[in-house]
Coordinates of C-alpha atoms and ligand atoms in Angstrom, one line a residue:
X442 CA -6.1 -27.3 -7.3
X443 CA -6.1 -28.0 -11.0
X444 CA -3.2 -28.9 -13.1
X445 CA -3.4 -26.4 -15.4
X446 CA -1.0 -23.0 -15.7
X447 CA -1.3 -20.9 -12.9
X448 CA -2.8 -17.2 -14.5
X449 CA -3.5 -14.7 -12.0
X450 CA -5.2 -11.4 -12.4
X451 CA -5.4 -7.9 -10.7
X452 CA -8.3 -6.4 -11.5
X453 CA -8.6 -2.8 -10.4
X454 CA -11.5 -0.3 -11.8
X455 CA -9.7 3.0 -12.0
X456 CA -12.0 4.8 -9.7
X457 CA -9.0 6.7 -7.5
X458 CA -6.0 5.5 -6.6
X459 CA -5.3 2.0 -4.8
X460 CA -6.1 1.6 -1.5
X461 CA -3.3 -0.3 0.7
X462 CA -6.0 -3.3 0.5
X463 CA -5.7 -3.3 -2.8
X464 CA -2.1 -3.3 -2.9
X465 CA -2.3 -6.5 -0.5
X466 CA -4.3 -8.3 -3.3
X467 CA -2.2 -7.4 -6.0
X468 CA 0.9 -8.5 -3.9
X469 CA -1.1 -11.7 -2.9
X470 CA -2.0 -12.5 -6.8
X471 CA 2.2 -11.9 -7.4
X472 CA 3.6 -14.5 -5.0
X473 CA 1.0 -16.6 -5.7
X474 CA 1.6 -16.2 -9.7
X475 CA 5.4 -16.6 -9.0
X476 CA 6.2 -19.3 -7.0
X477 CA 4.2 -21.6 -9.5
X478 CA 5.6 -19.9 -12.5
X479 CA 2.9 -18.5 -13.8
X480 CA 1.7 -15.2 -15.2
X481 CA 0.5 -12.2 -13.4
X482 CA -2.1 -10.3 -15.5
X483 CA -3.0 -6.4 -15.0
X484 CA -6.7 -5.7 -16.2
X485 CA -8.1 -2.6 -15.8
X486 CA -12.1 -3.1 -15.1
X487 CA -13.2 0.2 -16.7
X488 CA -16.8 -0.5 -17.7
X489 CA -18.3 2.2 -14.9
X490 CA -17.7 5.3 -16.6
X491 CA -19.6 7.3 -14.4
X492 CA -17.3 6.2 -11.5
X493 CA -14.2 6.8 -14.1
X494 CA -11.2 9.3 -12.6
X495 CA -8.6 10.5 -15.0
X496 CA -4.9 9.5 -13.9
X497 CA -5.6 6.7 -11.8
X498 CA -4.7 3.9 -14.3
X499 CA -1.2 5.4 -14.3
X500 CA -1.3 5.8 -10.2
X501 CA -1.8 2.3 -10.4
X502 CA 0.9 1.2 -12.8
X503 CA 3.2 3.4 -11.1
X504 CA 2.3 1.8 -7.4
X505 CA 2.8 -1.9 -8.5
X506 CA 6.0 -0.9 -10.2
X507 CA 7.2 0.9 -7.0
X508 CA 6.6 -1.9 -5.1
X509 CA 7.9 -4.5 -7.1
X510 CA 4.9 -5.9 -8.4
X511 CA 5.4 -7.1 -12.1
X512 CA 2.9 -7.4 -14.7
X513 CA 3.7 -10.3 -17.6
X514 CA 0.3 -9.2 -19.4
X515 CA -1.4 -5.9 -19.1
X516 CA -2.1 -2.9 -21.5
X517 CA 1.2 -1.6 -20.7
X518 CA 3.0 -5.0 -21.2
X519 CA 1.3 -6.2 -23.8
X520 CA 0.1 -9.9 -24.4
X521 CA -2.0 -12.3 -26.2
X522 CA -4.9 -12.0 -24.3
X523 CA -5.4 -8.9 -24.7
X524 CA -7.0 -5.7 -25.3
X525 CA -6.2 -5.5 -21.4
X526 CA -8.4 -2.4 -20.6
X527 CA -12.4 -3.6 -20.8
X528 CA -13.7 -0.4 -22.5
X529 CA -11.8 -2.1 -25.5
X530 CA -13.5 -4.9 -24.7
X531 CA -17.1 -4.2 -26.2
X532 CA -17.7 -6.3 -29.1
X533 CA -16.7 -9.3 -27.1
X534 CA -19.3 -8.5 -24.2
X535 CA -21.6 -8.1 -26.6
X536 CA -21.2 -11.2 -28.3
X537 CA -21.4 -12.9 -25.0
X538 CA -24.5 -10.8 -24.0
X539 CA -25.7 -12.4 -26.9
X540 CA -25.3 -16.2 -26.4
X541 CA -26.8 -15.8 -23.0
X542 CA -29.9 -13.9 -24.7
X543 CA -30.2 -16.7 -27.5
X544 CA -29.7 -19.7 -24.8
X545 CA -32.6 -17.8 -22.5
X546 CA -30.4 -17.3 -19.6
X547 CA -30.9 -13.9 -19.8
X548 CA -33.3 -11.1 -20.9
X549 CA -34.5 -7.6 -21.8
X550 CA -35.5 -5.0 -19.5
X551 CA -36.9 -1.8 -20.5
X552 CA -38.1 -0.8 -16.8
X553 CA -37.4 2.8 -16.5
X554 CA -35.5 4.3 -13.4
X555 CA -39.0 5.9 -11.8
X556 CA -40.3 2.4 -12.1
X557 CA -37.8 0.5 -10.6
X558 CA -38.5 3.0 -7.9
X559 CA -42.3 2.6 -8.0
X560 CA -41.5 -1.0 -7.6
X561 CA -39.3 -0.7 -4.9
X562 CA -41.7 1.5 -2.8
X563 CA -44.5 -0.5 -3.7
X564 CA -42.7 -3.8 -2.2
X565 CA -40.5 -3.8 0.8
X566 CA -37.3 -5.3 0.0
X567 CA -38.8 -5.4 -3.4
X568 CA -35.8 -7.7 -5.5
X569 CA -35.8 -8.0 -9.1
X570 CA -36.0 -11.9 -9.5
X571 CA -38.3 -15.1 -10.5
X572 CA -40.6 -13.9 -7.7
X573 CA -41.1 -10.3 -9.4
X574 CA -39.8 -10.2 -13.0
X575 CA -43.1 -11.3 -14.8
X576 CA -44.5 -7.9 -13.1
X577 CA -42.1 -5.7 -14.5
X578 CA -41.3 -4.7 -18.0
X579 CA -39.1 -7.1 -20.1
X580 CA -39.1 -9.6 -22.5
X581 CA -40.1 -12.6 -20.4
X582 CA -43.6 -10.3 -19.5
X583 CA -44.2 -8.4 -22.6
X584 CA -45.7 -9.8 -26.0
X585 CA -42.8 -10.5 -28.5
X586 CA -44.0 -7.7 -31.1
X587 CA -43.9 -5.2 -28.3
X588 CA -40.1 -6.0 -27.0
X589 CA -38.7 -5.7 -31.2
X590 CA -41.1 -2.1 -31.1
X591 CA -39.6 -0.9 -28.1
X592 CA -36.2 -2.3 -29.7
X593 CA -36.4 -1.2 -33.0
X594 CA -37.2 2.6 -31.5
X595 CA -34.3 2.9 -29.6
X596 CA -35.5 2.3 -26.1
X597 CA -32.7 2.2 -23.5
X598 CA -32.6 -1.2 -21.5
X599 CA -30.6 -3.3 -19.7
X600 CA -29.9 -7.4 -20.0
X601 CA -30.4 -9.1 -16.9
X602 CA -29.2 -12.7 -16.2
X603 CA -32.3 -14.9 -15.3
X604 CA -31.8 -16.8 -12.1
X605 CA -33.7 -19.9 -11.5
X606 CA -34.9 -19.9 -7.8
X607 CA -34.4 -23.1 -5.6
X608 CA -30.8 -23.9 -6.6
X609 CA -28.1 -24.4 -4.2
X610 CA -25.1 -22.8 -5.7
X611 CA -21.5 -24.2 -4.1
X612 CA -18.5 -21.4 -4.5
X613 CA -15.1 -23.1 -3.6
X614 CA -13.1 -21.2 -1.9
X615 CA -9.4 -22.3 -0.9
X616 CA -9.2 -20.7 1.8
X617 CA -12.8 -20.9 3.2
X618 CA -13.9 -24.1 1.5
X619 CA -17.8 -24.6 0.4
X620 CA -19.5 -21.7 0.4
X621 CA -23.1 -22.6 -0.1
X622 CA -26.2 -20.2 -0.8
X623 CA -29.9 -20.7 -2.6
X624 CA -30.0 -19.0 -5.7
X625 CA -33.7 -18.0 -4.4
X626 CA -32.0 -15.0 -2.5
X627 CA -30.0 -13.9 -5.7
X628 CA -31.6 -11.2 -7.9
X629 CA -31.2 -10.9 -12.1
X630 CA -28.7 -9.0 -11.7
X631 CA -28.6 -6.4 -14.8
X632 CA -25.0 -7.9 -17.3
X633 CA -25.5 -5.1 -19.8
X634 CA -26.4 -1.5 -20.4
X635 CA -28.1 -0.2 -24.0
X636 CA -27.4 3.4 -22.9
X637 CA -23.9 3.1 -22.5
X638 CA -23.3 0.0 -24.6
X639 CA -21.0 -1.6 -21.5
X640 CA -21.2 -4.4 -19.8
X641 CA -21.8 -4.6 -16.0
X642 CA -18.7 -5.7 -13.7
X643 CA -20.1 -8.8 -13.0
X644 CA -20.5 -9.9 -17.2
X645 CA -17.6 -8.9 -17.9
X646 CA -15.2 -9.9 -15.1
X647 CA -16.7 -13.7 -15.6
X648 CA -15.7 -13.3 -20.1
X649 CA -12.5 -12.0 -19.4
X650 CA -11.3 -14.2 -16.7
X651 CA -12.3 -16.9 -18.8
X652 CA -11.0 -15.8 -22.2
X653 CA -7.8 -14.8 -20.2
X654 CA -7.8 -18.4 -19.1
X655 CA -7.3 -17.1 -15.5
X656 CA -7.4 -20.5 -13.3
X657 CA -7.2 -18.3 -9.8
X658 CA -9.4 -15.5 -8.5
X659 CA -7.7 -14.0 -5.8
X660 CA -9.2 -11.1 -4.1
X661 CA -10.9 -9.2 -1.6
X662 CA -13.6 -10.5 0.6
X663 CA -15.6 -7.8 -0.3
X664 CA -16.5 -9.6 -3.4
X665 CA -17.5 -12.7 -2.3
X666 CA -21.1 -12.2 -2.0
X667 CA -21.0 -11.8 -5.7
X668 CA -19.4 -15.3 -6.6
X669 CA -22.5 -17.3 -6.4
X670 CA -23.1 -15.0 -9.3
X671 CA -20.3 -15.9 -11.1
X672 CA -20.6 -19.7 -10.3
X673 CA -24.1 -19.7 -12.2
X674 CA -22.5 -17.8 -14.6
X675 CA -19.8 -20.0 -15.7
X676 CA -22.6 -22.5 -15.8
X677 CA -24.6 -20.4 -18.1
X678 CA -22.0 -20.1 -20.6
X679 CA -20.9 -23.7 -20.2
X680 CA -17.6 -22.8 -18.9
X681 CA -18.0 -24.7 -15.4
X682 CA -15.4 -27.5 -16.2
X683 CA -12.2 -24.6 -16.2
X684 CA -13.5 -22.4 -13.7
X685 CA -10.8 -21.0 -11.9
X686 CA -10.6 -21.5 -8.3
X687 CA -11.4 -18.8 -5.9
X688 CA -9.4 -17.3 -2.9
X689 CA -11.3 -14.5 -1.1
X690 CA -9.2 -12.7 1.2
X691 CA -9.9 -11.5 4.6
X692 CA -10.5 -7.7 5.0
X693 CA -8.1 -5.5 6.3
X694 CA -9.3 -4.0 9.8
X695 CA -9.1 -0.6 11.6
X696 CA -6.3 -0.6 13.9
X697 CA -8.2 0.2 16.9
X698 CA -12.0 -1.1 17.6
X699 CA -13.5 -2.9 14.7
X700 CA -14.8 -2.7 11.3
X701 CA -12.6 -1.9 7.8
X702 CA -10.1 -0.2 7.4
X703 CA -10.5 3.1 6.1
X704 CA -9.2 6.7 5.1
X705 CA -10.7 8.4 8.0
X706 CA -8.5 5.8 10.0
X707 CA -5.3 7.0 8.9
X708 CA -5.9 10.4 9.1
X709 CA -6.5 10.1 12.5
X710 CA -3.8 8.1 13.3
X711 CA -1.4 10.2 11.0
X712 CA -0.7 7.0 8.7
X713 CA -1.1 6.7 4.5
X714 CA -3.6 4.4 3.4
X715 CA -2.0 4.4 0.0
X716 CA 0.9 3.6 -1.5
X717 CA 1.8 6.9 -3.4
X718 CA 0.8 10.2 -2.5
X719 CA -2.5 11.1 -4.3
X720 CA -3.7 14.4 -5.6
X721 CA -7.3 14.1 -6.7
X722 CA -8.0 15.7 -10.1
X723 CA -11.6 17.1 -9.0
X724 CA -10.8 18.4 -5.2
X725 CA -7.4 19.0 -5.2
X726 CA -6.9 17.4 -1.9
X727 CA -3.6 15.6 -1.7
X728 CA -3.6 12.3 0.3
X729 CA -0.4 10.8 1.6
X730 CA 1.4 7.9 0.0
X731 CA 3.8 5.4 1.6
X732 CA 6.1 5.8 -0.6
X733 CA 6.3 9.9 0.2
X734 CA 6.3 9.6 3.7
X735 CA 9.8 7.9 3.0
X736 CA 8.8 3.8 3.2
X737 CA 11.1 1.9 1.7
X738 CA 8.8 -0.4 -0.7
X739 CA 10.5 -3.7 0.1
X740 CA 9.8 -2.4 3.9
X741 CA 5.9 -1.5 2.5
X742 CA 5.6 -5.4 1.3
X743 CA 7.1 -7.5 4.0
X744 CA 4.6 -5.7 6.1
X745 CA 1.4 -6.1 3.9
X746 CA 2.5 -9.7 3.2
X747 CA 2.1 -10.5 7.0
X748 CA -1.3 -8.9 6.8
X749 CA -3.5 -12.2 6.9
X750 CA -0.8 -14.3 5.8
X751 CA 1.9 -15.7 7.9
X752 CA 5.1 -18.1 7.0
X753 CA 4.2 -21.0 10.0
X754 CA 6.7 -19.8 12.0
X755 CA 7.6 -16.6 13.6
X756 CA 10.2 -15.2 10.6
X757 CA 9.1 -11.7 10.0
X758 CA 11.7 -10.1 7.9
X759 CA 11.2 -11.4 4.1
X760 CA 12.2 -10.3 1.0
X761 CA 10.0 -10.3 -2.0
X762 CA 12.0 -13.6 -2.9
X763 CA 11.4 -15.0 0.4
X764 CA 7.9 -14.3 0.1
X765 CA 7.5 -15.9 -2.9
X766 CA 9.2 -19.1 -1.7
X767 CA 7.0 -19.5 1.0
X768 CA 3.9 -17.9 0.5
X769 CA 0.8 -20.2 0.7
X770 CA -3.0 -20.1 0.9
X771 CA -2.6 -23.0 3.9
X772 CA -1.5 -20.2 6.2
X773 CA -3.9 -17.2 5.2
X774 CA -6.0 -16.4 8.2
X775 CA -10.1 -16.6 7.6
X776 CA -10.7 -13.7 9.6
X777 CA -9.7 -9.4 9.3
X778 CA -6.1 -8.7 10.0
X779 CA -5.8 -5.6 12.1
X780 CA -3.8 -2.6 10.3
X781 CA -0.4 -2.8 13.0
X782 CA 0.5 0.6 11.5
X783 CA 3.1 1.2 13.8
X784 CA 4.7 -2.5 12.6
X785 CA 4.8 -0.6 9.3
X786 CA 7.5 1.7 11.0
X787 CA 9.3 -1.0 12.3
X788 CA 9.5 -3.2 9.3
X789 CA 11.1 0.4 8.0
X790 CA 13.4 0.8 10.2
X791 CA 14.7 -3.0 10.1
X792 CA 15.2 -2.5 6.3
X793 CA 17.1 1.1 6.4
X794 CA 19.5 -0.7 8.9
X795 CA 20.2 -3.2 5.9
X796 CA 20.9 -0.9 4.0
X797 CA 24.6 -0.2 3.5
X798 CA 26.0 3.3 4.7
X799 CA 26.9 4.2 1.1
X800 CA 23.1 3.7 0.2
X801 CA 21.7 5.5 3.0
X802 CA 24.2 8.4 2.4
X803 CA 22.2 8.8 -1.3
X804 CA 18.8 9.2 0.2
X805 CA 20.4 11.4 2.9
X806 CA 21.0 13.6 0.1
X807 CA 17.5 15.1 -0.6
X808 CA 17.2 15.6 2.8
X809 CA 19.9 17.7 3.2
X810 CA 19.2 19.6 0.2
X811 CA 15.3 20.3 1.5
X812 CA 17.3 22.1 5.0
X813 CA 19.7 24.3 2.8
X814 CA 22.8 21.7 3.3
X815 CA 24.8 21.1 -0.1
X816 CA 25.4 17.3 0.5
X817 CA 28.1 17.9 -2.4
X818 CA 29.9 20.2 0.1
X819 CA 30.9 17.0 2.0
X820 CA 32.8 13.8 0.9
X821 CA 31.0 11.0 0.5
X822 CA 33.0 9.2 3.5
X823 CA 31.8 12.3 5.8
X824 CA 28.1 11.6 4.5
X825 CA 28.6 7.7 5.4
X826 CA 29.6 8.0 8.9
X827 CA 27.3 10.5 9.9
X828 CA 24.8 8.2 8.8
X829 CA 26.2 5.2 10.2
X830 CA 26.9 6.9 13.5
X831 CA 22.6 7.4 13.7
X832 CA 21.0 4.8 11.7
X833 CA 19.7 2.7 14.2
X834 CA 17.7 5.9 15.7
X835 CA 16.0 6.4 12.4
X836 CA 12.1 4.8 11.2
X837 CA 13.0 7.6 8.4
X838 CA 15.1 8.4 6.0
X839 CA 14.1 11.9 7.3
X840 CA 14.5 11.2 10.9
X841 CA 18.2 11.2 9.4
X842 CA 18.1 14.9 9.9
X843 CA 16.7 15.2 13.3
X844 CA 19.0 12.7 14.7
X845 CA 22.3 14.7 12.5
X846 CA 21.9 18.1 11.7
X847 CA 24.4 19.0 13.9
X848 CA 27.2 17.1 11.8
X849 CA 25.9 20.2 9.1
X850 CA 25.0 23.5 11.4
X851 CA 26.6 24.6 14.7
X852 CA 23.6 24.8 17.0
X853 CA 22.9 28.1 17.5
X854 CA 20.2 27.5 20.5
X855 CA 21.0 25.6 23.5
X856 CA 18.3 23.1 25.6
X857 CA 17.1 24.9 28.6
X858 CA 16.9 21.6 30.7
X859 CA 20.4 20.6 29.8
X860 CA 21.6 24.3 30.7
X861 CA 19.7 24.0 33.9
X862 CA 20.8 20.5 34.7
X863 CA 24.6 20.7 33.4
X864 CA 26.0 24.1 33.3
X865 CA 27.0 25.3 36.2
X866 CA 28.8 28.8 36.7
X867 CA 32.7 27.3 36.5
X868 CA 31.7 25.5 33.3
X869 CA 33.0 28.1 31.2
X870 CA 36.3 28.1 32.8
X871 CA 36.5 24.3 32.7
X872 CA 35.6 24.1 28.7
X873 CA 38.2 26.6 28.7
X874 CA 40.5 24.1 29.9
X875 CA 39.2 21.5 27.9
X876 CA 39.9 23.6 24.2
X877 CA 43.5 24.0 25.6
X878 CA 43.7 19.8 26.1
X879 CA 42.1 19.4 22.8
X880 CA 44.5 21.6 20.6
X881 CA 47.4 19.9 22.7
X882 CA 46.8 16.1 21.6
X883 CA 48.7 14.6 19.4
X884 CA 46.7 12.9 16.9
X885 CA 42.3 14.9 17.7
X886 CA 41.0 12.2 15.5
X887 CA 42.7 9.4 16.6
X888 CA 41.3 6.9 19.6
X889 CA 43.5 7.9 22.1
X890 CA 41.6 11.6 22.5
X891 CA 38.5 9.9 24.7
X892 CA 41.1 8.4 27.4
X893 CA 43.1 11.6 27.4
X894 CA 40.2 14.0 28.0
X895 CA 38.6 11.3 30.8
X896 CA 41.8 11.3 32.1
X897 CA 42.0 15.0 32.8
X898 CA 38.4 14.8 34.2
X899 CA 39.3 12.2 36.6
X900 CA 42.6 14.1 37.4
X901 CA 41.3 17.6 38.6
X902 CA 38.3 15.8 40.1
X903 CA 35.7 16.7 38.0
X904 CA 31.9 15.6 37.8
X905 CA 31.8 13.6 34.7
X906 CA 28.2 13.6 33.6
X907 CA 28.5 17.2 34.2
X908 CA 31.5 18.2 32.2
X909 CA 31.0 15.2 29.0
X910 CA 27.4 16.8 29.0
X911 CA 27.9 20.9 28.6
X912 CA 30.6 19.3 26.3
X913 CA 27.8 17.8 24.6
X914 CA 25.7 20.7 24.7
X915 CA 28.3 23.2 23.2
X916 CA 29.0 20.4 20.7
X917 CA 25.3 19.3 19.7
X918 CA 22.6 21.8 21.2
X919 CA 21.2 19.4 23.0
X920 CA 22.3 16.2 25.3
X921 CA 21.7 13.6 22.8
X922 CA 23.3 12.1 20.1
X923 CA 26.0 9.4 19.1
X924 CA 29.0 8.8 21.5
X925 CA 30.5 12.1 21.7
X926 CA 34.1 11.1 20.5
X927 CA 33.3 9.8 17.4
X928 CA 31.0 13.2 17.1
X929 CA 34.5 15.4 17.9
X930 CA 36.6 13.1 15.5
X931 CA 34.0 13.6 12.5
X932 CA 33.8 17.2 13.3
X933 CA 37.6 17.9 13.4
X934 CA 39.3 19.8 16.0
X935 CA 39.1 23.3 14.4
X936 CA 35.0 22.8 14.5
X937 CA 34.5 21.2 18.0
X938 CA 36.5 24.5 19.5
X939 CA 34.4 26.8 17.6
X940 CA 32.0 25.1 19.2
X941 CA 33.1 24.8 22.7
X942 CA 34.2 28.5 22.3
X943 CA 30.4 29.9 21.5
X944 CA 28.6 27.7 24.4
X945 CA 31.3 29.1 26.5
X946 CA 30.2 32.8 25.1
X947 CA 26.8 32.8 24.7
X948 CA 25.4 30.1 27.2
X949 CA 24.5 31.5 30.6
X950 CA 23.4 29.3 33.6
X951 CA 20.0 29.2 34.8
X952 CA 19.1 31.1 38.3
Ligands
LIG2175 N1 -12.8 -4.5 -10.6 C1 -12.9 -5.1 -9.3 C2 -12.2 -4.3 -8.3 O1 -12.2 -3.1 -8.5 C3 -12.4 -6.5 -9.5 C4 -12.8 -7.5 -8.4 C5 -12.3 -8.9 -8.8 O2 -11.1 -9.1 -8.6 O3 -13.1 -9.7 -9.3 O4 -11.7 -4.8 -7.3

């Protein structure tokens, strides 16, 4: 690894809104960039303007800052690096298109789109390279005059970089070591584009990594067939000796069977594959986000972090700080990690349960509010221990309603199976003497209530499961829920006899 400061980059092209994959490599880029003290740079690769979608740049600001993810140098931020956004970029691409055309490392192609195509049906698997370029129209093949003609009239073209054949080309990746390939099987790829005056991705990613002084490329393995490219580009612009060193991360995987990760998946396994919930501007369709579906993002990056990466031992819970401490390229797995969805949940659930009461009483709020409840209708203690009394059943913050509406609405339906299973025709008679117990204690709320109303169970010989339970079902709806007393005490006694007094009325036992 070189000595020099550790500058990192996400690069997205705002061509929809981040994929969870993406998310991962900007999360990878951020411990990386923190635990050596370096920067974290935010560049938005927006020279494909045909591929452009409006509101994604902000989609993608807004993701990264949900998560935690922060930027020292972007177009938000600010920097001395910058402009930040490529499309501002031009005059330096073109200046660099340039120097490679006045060195000869690259060249002019006027080659219309119908010829290319000619070409390509003339030739099978017909590449544009040292093999095929004197054949075609450029300004290796045609007479000077005719290329400052063509020029001087306004002819579209393209630059393409001119790849010597016969060269072994070494990328070095950390985590996957040499990576070696002839430059024979490498085309001139095309670095620039008259018609739109932009450069390509691959032009323009290689200047602004460099002027950026970026000494680590860290991202997807999707791109690594394209870093021989940018090897032999550096070279080209005689920028080889602070090249920054390349990490290519493994792909994340379907779940189930094989193959990448993709939307499809998650719709069919009911899980986002984004952070935040996405609307598209041109469809309308809206596409679930983590963040919407009620993740917690601490929860969302503990659980991406472990997604090819692990800590050498079996720790899984981690916070961001954690992560950065001991996050390392030595322990990023080579190979796909498979999408453990349903570890998503858990890693939820472990961080709602850190969360204190008092917290998880705030989100609770919303919740209540979407079913009709006015959460300021109850005092904050209330709101506290009903959700400490069900946390630990909750993946959720919304699961905090299914698990404790009934601390909110007197069930007004009662589970058939429970009815069947529990109330028998005497029950109403014995609820009837449990209200008179109840309004008899001394203290409802205190602890002494459970013993007292198991000790009148045990006394007239009474089935216990039988009698806590249609107790339970007048009291809840259903047989489920926290332990029953704690229910009653949080309820008061004026509630839990209302209660006890409409099973009694309206419940009827099965035949
Ligand atoms: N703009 C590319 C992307 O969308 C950047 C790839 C890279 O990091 O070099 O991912």
């Amino acid at each position: 690894m070189s000595a020099r400061k550790v500058r990192v980059r996400f690069a997205p092209s705002p061509t929809g809104p981040l994929h969870i994959g993406g998310v991962r490599t900007a999360l990878y880029n951020y411990l990386f960039a923190r635990q050596h003290g370096g920067d974290m740079i935010l560049r938005i690769e927006d020279t494909d303007s045909q591929r452009f979608v409006p509101g994604a740049e902000e989609y993608i600001n807004e993701a990264l800052h949900w998560l935690g993810i922060k930027i020292d140098e972007g177009v938000r931020e600010g920097g001395s690096y910058g402009p930040y956004k490529q499309s501002e970029r031009r005059d330096i691409y073109r200046a660099h298109v340039k120097q490679l055309l006045d060195a000869d490392r690259a060249y002019i192609a006027f080659d219309t789109p119908a010829e290319l195509e000619a070409a390509r049906a003339a030739t099978p698997n017909f590449q544009y390279d040292a093999s095929t370029r004197l054949q075609m129209r450029n300004s290796l093949s045609l007479p000077r005059e005719e290329v400052e003609r063509l020029l001087a009239d306004g002819t579209p073209y393209v630059v393409r970089f001119r790849i010597e054949p016969g060269r072994e080309v070494v990328v070095n990746d950390l985590l996957r070591g040499e990576v070696k390939i002839s430059s024979s099987v490498l085309d001139d790829k095309v670095l620039y584009k008259s018609a739109d005056d932009l450069p390509t991705y691959h032009l323009a990613n290689i200047v602004d990594d460099h002027l950026m002084e970026v000494s680590h490329v860290i991202r997807g393995e999707e791109w690594l067939p394209s870093a021989p490219l940018h090897v032999l580009l550096y070279e080209a612009f005689g920028w080889s000796d602070t090249r920054p060193d390349f990490v290519h991360l493994p792909l994340l995987l379907k779940p189930d069977g094989k193959g990448k990760l993709s939307k499809r998946d998650g719709d069919r396994l009911g899980f986002p594959v984004f952070p935040l919930e996405w609307h598209d501007p041109k469809s309308g369709d809206v596409s679930s986000g983590y963040r919407e579906k009620g993740y917690l993002p601490e929860a969302v990056v503990n659980f991406l972090a472990l997604l090819g990466w692990n800590p050498g031992d079996d720790t899984e819970l981690m916070s961001m700080d954690e992560l950065i401490q001991k996050f390392s390229f030595d322990h990023c797995s080579r190979s796909g990690a498979k999408f453990a969805f349903e570890k998503g949940k858990w890693f939820n659930h472990e961080y709602l349960q850190r969360l204190s009461d008092a917290e998880l009483a705030q989100l609770f709020k919303p919740v209540l509010k979407r079913h009709g409840v006015d959460p300021e209708a109850y005092s904050p203690e209330y709101l506290e221990q009903v959700v400490g009394l069900v946390k630990s059943r909750i993946n959720f913050v919304d699961d905090l309603w299914d698990q404790a509406s009934f601390f909110f609405e007197a069930p007004t339906t009662y589970d058939p199976k429970a009815i069947k299973k529990r109330w028998s025709p005497e029950m109403p008679a014995i609820l009837g003497q449990l209200i008179e117990l109840l309004r008899d204690l001394p203290d409802f709320a205190g602890p002494s209530t459970e013993a007292a109303v198991l000790e009148w169970i045990a006394s007239k010989g009474y089935h216990l499961g039988n009698v806590m339970n249609a107790f339970r079902l007048t009291v809840v709806g259903e047989c489920r829920g926290p332990h029953m007393f704690d229910i009653t005490r949080l309820l008061g006694l004026d509630e839990t006899v209302k209660r006890l007094e409409r099973g009694i009325a309206t419940i009827t036992p099965a035949e």
